[in-house]
């Protein structure tokens, strides 16, 4: 049976993963409206991944006698000035998520809940990948700068992009 404090921390994380999914969805929609279909597909896919992160937590809480709470989500931004702006936003967001995951891990240790601590290690590893991915993409975009041809290739390449290829 999960302790109340652990359930609270996990429910907070459920909300954050839901917000992540929403943020990527908003970014995907913006990219699609700009004709950046490769980027849009990448971001739609990532939005689905974040939903999976949320569901994994929901099931963990419910299967261990807690009650997962599905929270309201605040509206994500709808306009972005550039692809750099999008991926800078992603990196900042993921760094904030990493902090939150670390906080959950801290609580698990102080509550001596080693099962949840073990479960959270998946998220610790995932955050490493997500931050690395955002940094890699941002570096590429900084190299491309304003070049239209470069952005065209970037967008086309991102369509084929699978995160594990890039971050391993
Ligand atoms: Fe769920 O990993 Fe990003 O936010």
Short mmCIF file of C-alpha atoms and ligand atoms in Angstrom, two decimals:
data_model
loop_
_atom_site.label_atom_id
_atom_site.label_comp_id
_atom_site.label_asym_id
_atom_site.label_seq_id
_atom_site.Cartn_x
_atom_site.Cartn_y
_atom_site.Cartn_z
CA UNK A 1 0.00 0.00 0.00
CA UNK A 2 1.40 3.38 -1.00
CA UNK A 3 1.87 6.06 1.63
CA UNK A 4 -0.18 9.26 1.27
CA UNK A 5 2.90 11.37 0.68
CA UNK A 6 4.04 9.08 -2.14
CA UNK A 7 0.58 9.13 -3.75
CA UNK A 8 0.65 12.95 -3.58
CA UNK A 9 4.07 13.12 -5.24
CA UNK A 10 3.06 10.65 -7.96
CA UNK A 11 -0.21 12.47 -8.61
CA UNK A 12 1.74 15.68 -9.01
CA UNK A 13 3.94 13.91 -11.55
CA UNK A 14 0.84 12.61 -13.37
CA UNK A 15 -0.23 16.23 -13.83
CA UNK A 16 3.17 17.21 -15.14
CA UNK A 17 3.27 14.37 -17.67
CA UNK A 18 -0.23 15.36 -18.85
CA UNK A 19 1.00 18.93 -19.27
CA UNK A 20 4.01 17.67 -21.21
CA UNK A 21 1.74 15.77 -23.57
CA UNK A 22 -0.38 18.88 -24.06
CA UNK A 23 2.65 21.09 -24.66
CA UNK A 24 4.06 18.78 -27.34
CA UNK A 25 0.61 18.58 -28.92
CA UNK A 26 0.38 22.39 -29.10
CA UNK A 27 3.85 22.55 -30.63
CA UNK A 28 2.97 19.82 -33.14
CA UNK A 29 -0.13 21.67 -34.22
CA UNK A 30 1.82 24.92 -34.64
CA UNK A 31 4.52 23.14 -36.69
CA UNK A 32 1.89 21.53 -38.92
CA UNK A 33 0.24 24.89 -39.52
CA UNK A 34 3.65 26.22 -40.66
CA UNK A 35 4.06 23.38 -43.20
CA UNK A 36 6.76 21.75 -41.05
CA UNK A 37 5.28 18.29 -41.36
CA UNK A 38 8.36 16.33 -40.31
CA UNK A 39 8.67 18.34 -37.11
CA UNK A 40 4.92 18.08 -36.54
CA UNK A 41 4.99 14.28 -36.82
CA UNK A 42 7.93 14.08 -34.44
CA UNK A 43 6.10 16.25 -31.91
CA UNK A 44 2.76 14.41 -32.29
CA UNK A 45 4.64 11.19 -31.60
CA UNK A 46 6.30 12.73 -28.58
CA UNK A 47 2.97 13.94 -27.26
CA UNK A 48 1.78 10.30 -27.36
CA UNK A 49 4.92 9.23 -25.50
CA UNK A 50 4.20 11.72 -22.73
CA UNK A 51 0.68 10.36 -22.44
CA UNK A 52 2.22 6.93 -22.02
CA UNK A 53 4.46 8.32 -19.24
CA UNK A 54 1.33 9.62 -17.54
CA UNK A 55 -0.59 6.33 -17.95
CA UNK A 56 2.30 4.32 -16.54
CA UNK A 57 2.07 6.41 -13.35
CA UNK A 58 -1.74 6.22 -13.21
CA UNK A 59 -1.61 2.42 -13.35
CA UNK A 60 1.20 2.19 -10.82
CA UNK A 61 -0.73 4.30 -8.28
CA UNK A 62 -4.05 2.49 -8.80
CA UNK A 63 -2.53 -1.00 -8.74
CA UNK A 64 -0.92 -0.27 -5.37
CA UNK A 65 -3.99 0.85 -3.50
CA UNK A 66 -3.74 4.59 -4.20
CA UNK A 67 -6.08 6.69 -6.32
CA UNK A 68 -4.61 8.38 -9.34
CA UNK A 69 -6.06 11.83 -9.94
CA UNK A 70 -6.44 13.13 -13.47
CA UNK A 71 -5.95 16.88 -13.12
CA UNK A 72 -7.02 19.92 -15.12
CA UNK A 73 -4.33 21.05 -17.53
CA UNK A 74 -3.44 24.66 -18.13
CA UNK A 75 -3.50 25.89 -21.73
CA UNK A 76 -0.13 25.57 -23.48
CA UNK A 77 1.26 28.39 -25.65
CA UNK A 78 -0.24 28.51 -29.14
CA UNK A 79 2.35 30.61 -30.98
CA UNK A 80 6.07 30.11 -31.40
CA UNK A 81 8.46 32.46 -33.13
CA UNK A 82 10.69 29.75 -34.66
CA UNK A 83 11.79 26.14 -34.42
CA UNK A 84 14.57 27.30 -32.10
CA UNK A 85 11.89 28.79 -29.88
CA UNK A 86 10.03 25.43 -29.85
CA UNK A 87 13.05 23.31 -28.97
CA UNK A 88 14.39 25.82 -26.45
CA UNK A 89 10.99 25.58 -24.78
CA UNK A 90 11.19 21.79 -24.86
CA UNK A 91 14.64 21.74 -23.24
CA UNK A 92 13.54 24.12 -20.47
CA UNK A 93 10.39 22.10 -19.90
CA UNK A 94 12.26 18.79 -19.74
CA UNK A 95 14.78 20.25 -17.28
CA UNK A 96 11.89 21.23 -15.05
CA UNK A 97 10.39 17.72 -15.39
CA UNK A 98 13.76 16.20 -14.44
CA UNK A 99 13.79 18.29 -11.27
CA UNK A 100 10.32 17.07 -10.43
CA UNK A 101 11.30 13.42 -11.02
CA UNK A 102 14.34 13.91 -8.78
CA UNK A 103 12.06 15.33 -6.14
CA UNK A 104 9.82 12.22 -6.29
CA UNK A 105 12.93 10.05 -5.95
CA UNK A 106 14.00 12.09 -2.90
CA UNK A 107 10.59 11.60 -1.29
CA UNK A 108 10.76 7.83 -1.98
CA UNK A 109 14.09 7.66 -0.17
CA UNK A 110 12.97 9.72 2.81
CA UNK A 111 9.81 7.58 3.08
CA UNK A 112 11.85 4.38 2.62
CA UNK A 113 9.59 3.33 -0.27
CA UNK A 114 12.10 1.32 -2.29
CA UNK A 115 9.51 -0.20 -4.64
CA UNK A 116 8.40 3.22 -5.90
CA UNK A 117 12.03 4.32 -5.91
CA UNK A 118 12.82 1.39 -8.19
CA UNK A 119 9.82 2.18 -10.43
CA UNK A 120 10.95 5.82 -10.73
CA UNK A 121 14.36 4.80 -12.09
CA UNK A 122 12.72 4.31 -15.49
CA UNK A 123 11.76 8.01 -15.43
CA UNK A 124 15.24 9.04 -14.31
CA UNK A 125 16.74 7.30 -17.35
CA UNK A 126 14.02 8.65 -19.65
CA UNK A 127 14.72 12.23 -18.55
CA UNK A 128 18.40 11.83 -19.36
CA UNK A 129 17.42 10.79 -22.90
CA UNK A 130 14.85 13.53 -23.32
CA UNK A 131 17.21 16.29 -22.26
CA UNK A 132 19.98 14.92 -24.48
CA UNK A 133 17.58 14.74 -27.42
CA UNK A 134 16.40 18.33 -26.98
CA UNK A 135 20.01 19.54 -26.71
CA UNK A 136 21.05 17.63 -29.85
CA UNK A 137 18.19 19.06 -31.87
CA UNK A 138 18.80 22.56 -30.56
CA UNK A 139 22.50 22.33 -31.50
CA UNK A 140 21.49 21.30 -35.03
CA UNK A 141 19.08 24.21 -35.30
CA UNK A 142 21.71 26.64 -34.08
CA UNK A 143 24.07 25.38 -36.79
CA UNK A 144 21.40 25.81 -39.47
CA UNK A 145 20.52 29.34 -38.35
CA UNK A 146 18.23 31.12 -40.81
CA UNK A 147 19.08 28.94 -43.83
CA UNK A 148 15.80 27.93 -45.55
CA UNK A 149 17.47 24.99 -47.28
CA UNK A 150 18.90 23.83 -43.97
CA UNK A 151 15.52 24.07 -42.27
CA UNK A 152 13.91 22.12 -45.13
CA UNK A 153 16.42 19.29 -44.65
CA UNK A 154 16.09 19.47 -40.87
CA UNK A 155 12.32 19.11 -41.11
CA UNK A 156 12.57 16.23 -43.57
CA UNK A 157 15.16 14.45 -41.41
CA UNK A 158 13.15 14.86 -38.23
CA UNK A 159 10.34 12.88 -39.86
CA UNK A 160 12.63 9.82 -39.97
CA UNK A 161 14.03 10.52 -36.56
CA UNK A 162 13.75 7.91 -33.83
CA UNK A 163 14.94 9.16 -30.43
CA UNK A 164 16.94 6.04 -29.51
CA UNK A 165 19.10 6.35 -32.65
CA UNK A 166 20.15 9.85 -31.74
CA UNK A 167 20.66 9.54 -28.01
CA UNK A 168 22.50 6.20 -27.86
FE1 LIG B 1 7.71 12.53 -19.60
O1 LIG B 1 9.29 12.96 -20.27
FE2 LIG B 1 9.17 14.62 -21.11
O2 LIG B 1 8.21 15.57 -20.01
#
